[in-house]
């Protein structure tokens, strides 16, 4: 039974892999502001995914929105984790560039899976110094998923820094994924950059 | 002893042997730990807690092949002939069969409220829910809370231990692997007197469970393989986080504050 629950968590989390991180200059945000932000962001996302236009144009619009509402660069730094101290300045810049590219390709690759998506905001709860906005995300042909959006105020505006599904954190999952590549290659950040480039090639061939 | 009885006895022995065999097999190939002088690397190695990674990755490859050529095509065929409503009811039915085992676990965990809710769920869904096909209990403020023997052992204070990736069964751990024999013995069919019909029903139920679960995951597994740089590490991370979260949910459903050790890391 627990395996089924685990996989359902994976189902909800996976399409968003590659998005999340902890903001460097984060300020507390009120529960009301966080909830209003996620309600608005959810409506915009559903509007784009279910809206008119080609898959390419909708993916482009979604990428623009994601860059506005998600702290992508901070997410990247979180995902790099302790290896941020090992990477050279050039490697760090390359990593951030590849991370943004991978995010774009992942959105394009997965937009079809979200056709017909709808969001319901259920409430908020504190988590450390952050606010988690609880939502139910429904997509046709799949069981509804309870998804928590962790929100912080970064640079004066609310930003998503993590997504939590059935207790699984997207930013932790992604960091574990990436750090595994580095540790399996003797601690070389260049191996991660190489794997990211290969992944981009693979996704671009399929998009 | 009847033929079916012998079959079940064989399966009983196998279920008891599985955890031991898996642990012994895993010892045959261990990942080498970094020297303790490399503090950051050593701490990371400890945090991953996957000393049997080379063996686990081999089993992951075996399961992946099995999945690609058997489970996935069967699940795709199943999705073609069913719809989401049917699959939800199948999920409810299978979940209901596991409810008595959860009730016992809640008792063992010292969670009387969870145990009562679980027992009531089984009674309501087995009767008015027509053998569990309909989850009427959740509409009666009796929501499902998941648990198993691995979680019971966690609540008793046993740490998760090294990660294990089992042939056929998938992600597990040195603690959670003991859930396999427990679940096998704690199903209603196993407690009933042996009969060929009951054995056939048990096999059918297990098969249906596997196919229905795999069908729910068709997009998911494709997405993980397409987007994760290291799907094995991604599954490992998701499994660990998911298990830690389930322990917290057991406490919260009981109306108790989870202990600090059960809380997920804040970073």
XYZ file of C-alpha atoms in Angstrom:
474
model
C 0.000 0.000 0.000
C 2.757 2.402 0.914
C 4.297 1.787 -2.480
C 1.132 3.010 -4.158
C 1.138 6.165 -2.023
C 4.815 6.699 -2.772
C 4.264 6.437 -6.484
C 1.268 8.748 -6.373
C 3.512 11.289 -4.693
C 6.051 10.775 -7.413
C 3.327 11.197 -10.014
C 2.401 14.598 -8.784
C 5.932 15.789 -8.136
C 7.775 14.551 -11.190
C 6.291 16.831 -13.834
C 7.672 19.760 -11.899
C 11.159 18.400 -11.256
C 13.788 21.021 -11.656
C 11.930 24.010 -10.333
C 12.638 24.493 -6.661
C 15.061 26.097 -4.145
C 15.504 28.182 -1.041
C 15.637 31.933 -1.544
C 18.816 33.632 -0.448
C 17.248 36.929 0.622
C 13.880 35.680 1.751
C 11.479 37.609 3.971
C 8.457 36.295 5.831
C 5.180 36.539 3.974
C 1.676 36.664 5.428
C -0.541 33.611 4.980
C -3.163 35.731 3.219
C -0.675 37.136 0.714
C 0.769 33.685 0.022
C -2.686 32.216 -0.543
C -3.734 35.040 -2.855
C -0.466 34.660 -4.785
C -0.915 30.918 -5.322
C -4.611 31.307 -6.213
C -3.660 33.837 -8.876
C -0.644 31.842 -10.097
C -2.727 28.653 -10.279
C -5.409 30.375 -12.332
C -2.810 31.795 -14.706
C -1.100 28.416 -15.113
C -4.407 26.640 -15.789
C -5.390 29.437 -18.182
C -2.219 28.978 -20.220
C -2.187 25.158 -20.198
C -5.856 24.886 -21.138
C -5.896 27.976 -23.362
C -5.713 28.416 -27.134
C -2.549 28.362 -29.230
C -0.043 25.755 -30.285
C 1.714 23.562 -27.770
C 4.878 25.532 -28.460
C 3.292 28.919 -27.815
C 1.615 27.713 -24.624
C 4.889 26.221 -23.413
C 6.592 29.560 -24.079
C 3.907 31.436 -22.129
C 4.195 28.930 -19.285
C 7.983 29.300 -19.152
C 7.597 33.087 -18.889
C 5.080 32.707 -16.082
C 7.238 30.148 -14.231
C 10.212 32.530 -14.387
C 8.023 35.208 -12.796
C 6.527 33.155 -9.994
C 9.340 30.707 -9.158
C 12.712 31.724 -7.692
C 14.526 29.723 -10.380
C 18.084 30.938 -9.744
C 17.796 30.400 -6.001
C 16.332 26.983 -6.706
C 19.341 26.190 -8.843
C 21.723 27.163 -6.064
C 19.810 25.016 -3.586
C 19.905 22.055 -5.964
C 23.668 22.456 -6.397
C 23.887 22.260 -2.599
C 27.315 21.895 -1.047
C 28.904 21.627 -4.485
C 28.370 25.354 -4.950
C 31.546 25.742 -2.877
C 33.443 23.320 -5.109
C 32.252 24.637 -8.492
C 34.365 27.319 -10.144
C 32.698 30.625 -10.992
C 32.521 29.545 -14.640
C 30.961 26.179 -13.692
C 28.407 27.938 -11.491
C 27.412 30.235 -14.357
C 27.167 27.266 -16.732
C 25.110 25.353 -14.191
C 22.608 28.177 -13.795
C 22.331 28.543 -17.564
C 21.764 24.796 -18.037
C 19.342 24.695 -15.119
C 17.196 27.402 -16.720
C 17.353 25.588 -20.077
C 16.400 22.253 -18.527
C 13.453 23.860 -16.822
C 12.284 25.245 -20.150
C 12.580 21.853 -21.853
C 10.884 20.063 -18.966
C 7.922 22.413 -19.213
C 7.648 21.872 -22.963
C 7.959 18.107 -22.537
C 5.311 17.913 -19.838
C 2.723 20.460 -20.863
C 0.579 17.783 -22.525
C 0.340 15.870 -19.245
C -1.316 18.885 -17.639
C -4.046 19.370 -20.234
C -7.314 20.083 -18.403
C -5.575 20.945 -15.122
C -7.511 22.775 -12.407
C -6.462 24.139 -8.999
C -8.395 24.459 -5.760
C -6.784 26.378 -2.908
C -7.590 24.718 0.423
C -5.731 26.876 2.968
C -2.310 27.635 4.407
C -0.039 26.361 7.145
C 3.321 27.550 8.487
C 6.484 25.550 7.826
C 9.483 26.959 9.592
C 9.664 30.567 8.451
C 7.767 29.835 5.232
C 4.107 29.524 4.324
C 2.765 26.410 2.623
C -0.356 26.940 0.531
C -2.303 23.684 0.269
C -4.047 23.024 -3.039
C -5.724 20.164 -4.839
C -4.521 19.757 -8.396
C -6.826 17.808 -10.688
C -5.999 16.544 -14.150
C -8.307 14.345 -16.211
C -7.432 10.667 -16.097
C -5.481 10.985 -12.846
C -6.505 10.909 -9.198
C -6.537 14.436 -7.632
C -3.244 15.305 -5.928
C -2.796 17.382 -2.786
C 0.030 19.764 -3.569
C 1.640 22.231 -1.144
C 3.360 25.333 -2.552
C 6.036 26.827 -0.307
C 6.082 30.602 -0.697
C 8.560 33.235 0.438
C 8.888 36.919 -0.286
C 12.042 37.400 -2.344
C 13.109 40.793 -3.646
C 9.841 42.300 -2.439
C 7.533 39.884 -4.244
C 6.154 36.433 -3.443
C 7.989 33.526 -5.049
C 7.521 29.763 -5.006
C 10.549 28.042 -3.503
C 9.333 24.452 -3.195
C 6.501 22.090 -4.047
C 5.461 19.403 -1.573
C 3.386 16.362 -2.504
C 2.555 13.715 0.105
C 5.482 14.872 2.196
C 7.988 14.811 -0.639
C 9.851 18.029 -1.338
C 10.684 18.759 -4.930
C 13.809 20.764 -4.147
C 15.208 18.010 -1.914
C 14.391 15.353 -4.528
C 16.087 17.340 -7.272
C 19.133 18.057 -5.118
C 19.473 14.352 -4.315
C 19.155 13.527 -8.012
C 21.843 16.015 -9.024
C 24.230 15.284 -6.157
C 24.068 11.571 -7.015
C 25.466 12.358 -10.458
C 28.333 14.339 -8.920
C 29.216 11.780 -6.221
C 29.074 8.903 -8.718
C 31.693 10.788 -10.734
C 34.209 11.412 -7.992
C 32.815 14.769 -6.888
C 33.253 16.428 -10.285
C 30.788 19.216 -10.981
C 31.730 18.960 -14.652
C 30.045 15.513 -14.725
C 26.783 17.142 -13.637
C 27.106 19.808 -16.330
C 27.735 17.082 -18.864
C 24.690 15.089 -17.718
C 22.541 18.226 -17.900
C 23.728 18.924 -21.459
C 22.922 15.324 -22.461
C 19.505 15.651 -20.869
C 18.810 18.858 -22.789
C 19.837 17.154 -26.035
C 17.559 14.230 -25.284
C 14.598 16.445 -24.416
C 15.126 18.747 -27.387
C 15.140 15.721 -29.701
C 11.772 14.637 -28.273
C 10.113 18.054 -28.190
C -2.410 -31.061 3.031
C -4.182 -29.890 -0.095
C -2.332 -28.691 -3.153
C -3.350 -25.122 -2.460
C -2.338 -25.531 1.143
C 1.143 -26.671 0.105
C 1.368 -23.722 -2.262
C 0.502 -21.313 0.485
C 2.901 -22.980 2.894
C 5.658 -22.574 0.302
C 4.752 -18.953 -0.138
C 4.757 -18.455 3.640
C 8.286 -19.777 3.876
C 9.338 -17.637 0.953
C 7.923 -14.503 2.552
C 9.899 -15.169 5.713
C 13.051 -15.856 3.771
C 12.864 -12.840 1.432
C 14.194 -10.193 3.857
C 17.111 -12.364 4.934
C 18.069 -13.342 1.397
C 17.861 -9.758 0.236
C 20.069 -8.535 3.057
C 22.611 -11.309 2.502
C 22.685 -10.798 -1.264
C 23.183 -7.101 -0.798
C 26.274 -7.685 1.283
C 27.981 -9.243 -1.706
C 28.626 -5.859 -3.282
C 28.948 -2.753 -1.183
C 29.686 0.825 -2.198
C 33.017 1.972 -0.819
C 32.683 4.702 1.763
C 34.857 7.808 1.411
C 37.496 8.236 4.134
C 36.208 9.899 7.304
C 38.803 12.620 6.839
C 36.726 13.909 3.889
C 34.115 15.221 6.287
C 31.622 16.594 3.731
C 31.838 13.520 1.498
C 31.545 11.150 4.433
C 28.533 12.997 5.836
C 26.877 12.908 2.408
C 27.586 9.138 2.190
C 26.020 8.628 5.614
C 22.982 10.727 4.678
C 22.364 8.731 1.493
C 22.722 5.530 3.564
C 22.877 3.266 0.539
C 25.938 1.089 1.199
C 24.514 -1.619 -1.082
C 24.129 0.789 -3.981
C 25.937 -1.319 -6.608
C 23.646 -4.294 -5.901
C 20.591 -2.080 -5.583
C 21.313 -0.518 -8.953
C 21.577 -3.978 -10.529
C 18.169 -4.903 -9.105
C 16.832 -1.568 -10.331
C 17.987 -2.474 -13.855
C 16.333 -5.902 -13.573
C 13.047 -4.351 -12.447
C 13.297 -1.715 -15.154
C 13.618 -4.396 -17.837
C 10.788 -6.413 -16.301
C 8.666 -3.299 -16.223
C 9.404 -2.261 -19.787
C 8.588 -5.644 -21.291
C 5.880 -6.966 -18.967
C 4.255 -4.593 -16.502
C 4.034 -1.494 -18.670
C 2.442 -3.200 -21.716
C -0.042 -5.028 -19.455
C -0.915 -1.790 -17.625
C -1.387 0.037 -20.939
C -3.789 -2.675 -22.071
C -5.627 -2.408 -18.755
C -5.982 1.370 -19.150
C -7.359 0.848 -22.661
C -10.214 -1.289 -21.347
C -10.975 0.667 -18.142
C -11.582 4.275 -17.138
C -10.419 6.312 -14.118
C -13.641 5.570 -12.179
C -13.155 1.825 -12.519
C -9.496 2.135 -11.558
C -10.455 4.182 -8.478
C -12.895 1.472 -7.376
C -10.279 -1.224 -7.940
C -7.895 0.838 -5.810
C -10.540 1.129 -3.076
C -11.188 -2.610 -3.191
C -7.524 -3.503 -2.860
C -7.038 -0.911 -0.140
C -9.951 -2.395 1.826
C -8.354 -5.840 1.813
C -5.317 -4.287 3.488
C -7.366 -2.492 6.150
C -7.271 -5.268 8.833
C -3.479 -5.307 8.617
C -3.499 -1.547 9.159
C -5.829 -1.885 12.144
C -3.428 -4.338 13.786
C -0.497 -2.052 13.022
C -2.236 0.936 14.598
C -2.826 -1.146 17.740
C 0.829 -2.194 17.784
C 1.808 1.458 17.325
C -0.297 2.510 20.327
C -2.641 4.606 18.169
C -6.163 3.677 19.405
C -7.979 6.384 17.449
C -6.326 5.406 14.176
C -7.100 1.739 14.938
C -10.801 2.468 15.573
C -11.113 4.517 12.379
C -9.387 1.763 10.420
C -11.639 -0.949 11.877
C -14.759 1.118 11.202
C -13.575 1.728 7.651
C -13.219 -2.014 7.099
C -16.675 -2.768 8.518
C -18.435 0.021 6.593
C -16.662 -0.520 3.290
C -16.842 -4.318 3.399
C -20.603 -4.224 4.000
C -22.249 -1.071 2.640
C -19.303 -0.473 0.311
C -19.891 -3.906 -1.296
C -16.664 -5.601 -0.377
C -14.706 -2.363 -0.476
C -15.513 -1.440 -4.072
C -16.917 1.839 -2.746
C -15.072 3.856 -0.118
C -18.194 5.071 1.697
C -16.274 5.466 4.953
C -14.407 8.529 3.776
C -17.751 10.314 3.357
C -18.538 9.434 6.987
C -15.496 11.317 8.320
C -13.487 8.108 8.444
C -10.556 9.008 6.184
C -7.915 6.474 5.231
C -4.580 6.739 6.988
C -1.842 4.563 5.652
C 0.439 2.487 7.800
C 2.314 -0.784 7.662
C 4.721 -2.831 9.723
C 7.690 -0.726 8.610
C 6.002 2.331 10.107
C 5.174 0.366 13.252
C 8.856 -0.508 13.619
C 9.714 3.178 13.046
C 7.342 4.241 15.813
C 8.918 1.623 18.060
C 12.188 3.456 17.479
C 13.879 1.368 14.811
C 15.822 3.564 12.367
C 15.189 3.199 8.627
C 18.578 1.563 8.056
C 20.275 1.131 4.700
C 18.244 1.596 1.540
C 17.301 -1.552 -0.356
C 15.993 -1.895 -3.880
C 14.275 -5.257 -4.090
C 13.787 -7.399 -7.174
C 10.096 -7.162 -8.174
C 9.060 -5.249 -5.008
C 11.133 -2.100 -5.683
C 12.210 0.561 -3.131
C 12.513 -0.573 0.500
C 14.944 -0.526 3.390
C 16.453 -2.712 6.096
C 13.517 -1.824 8.376
C 10.708 -1.656 5.806
C 11.589 -5.007 4.227
C 10.010 -6.737 7.249
C 6.683 -5.424 6.056
C 6.677 -8.047 3.295
C 6.139 -11.099 5.516
C 3.865 -9.089 7.807
C 1.513 -8.000 5.007
C 1.456 -11.490 3.602
C 0.292 -13.036 6.870
C -2.053 -10.216 7.837
C -4.397 -10.315 4.842
C -7.890 -11.751 5.468
C -7.342 -14.492 2.867
C -4.276 -15.768 4.635
C -6.089 -15.998 7.956
C -8.940 -18.017 6.436
C -8.737 -21.822 6.035
C -6.780 -22.895 2.966
C -8.697 -23.594 -0.225
C -7.932 -23.576 -3.928
C -10.571 -20.896 -4.579
C -9.130 -18.657 -1.885
C -5.615 -19.085 -3.234
C -6.803 -18.193 -6.729
C -8.578 -15.140 -5.347
C -5.403 -14.115 -3.519
C -3.308 -14.395 -6.676
C -5.942 -12.507 -8.681
C -6.091 -9.762 -6.061
C -2.305 -9.408 -6.003
C -2.187 -9.288 -9.800
C -4.971 -6.721 -9.957
C -3.233 -4.613 -7.319
C 0.004 -4.621 -9.299
C -1.644 -3.826 -12.620
C -3.923 -1.139 -11.172
C -1.012 0.528 -9.380
C 1.199 0.377 -12.452
C -1.627 1.841 -14.549
C -1.784 4.843 -12.232
C 1.908 5.378 -12.882
C 2.176 5.145 -16.633
C 2.860 8.858 -17.116
C 4.815 9.173 -13.886
C 7.473 6.604 -14.568
C 7.895 7.867 -18.118
C 8.316 11.390 -16.739
C 10.850 10.378 -14.113
C 12.900 8.527 -16.696
C 12.672 11.484 -19.065
C 13.414 14.300 -16.630
C 15.579 12.950 -13.807
C 19.328 12.857 -14.380
C 19.552 9.745 -12.203
C 16.148 8.032 -11.922
C 17.498 5.541 -9.368
C 18.557 8.365 -7.019
C 15.268 10.167 -7.640
C 13.197 7.121 -6.696
C 15.385 6.621 -3.617
C 14.847 10.204 -2.496
C 11.095 10.108 -3.109
C 10.768 6.821 -1.249
C 12.651 8.025 1.811
C 10.741 11.293 2.020
C 7.433 9.564 1.463
C 8.076 7.059 4.259
C 9.101 9.778 6.703
C 5.936 11.664 5.830
C 3.746 8.613 6.450
C 5.064 8.336 10.010
C 4.106 11.971 10.594
C 0.630 11.363 9.136
C 0.002 8.476 11.551
C 0.719 10.779 14.504
C -1.343 13.637 13.065
C -4.352 11.393 12.328
C -4.200 10.246 15.954
C -4.259 13.905 17.045
C -0.740 13.700 18.462
C 2.215 15.930 17.743
C 4.842 13.955 15.822
C 8.128 13.559 17.684
C 11.074 15.616 16.486
C 12.861 12.589 15.025
C 9.913 11.956 12.716
C 9.823 15.446 11.247
C 11.350 15.936 7.793
C 14.408 18.175 7.477
C 13.524 21.862 7.142
C 16.128 22.597 4.447
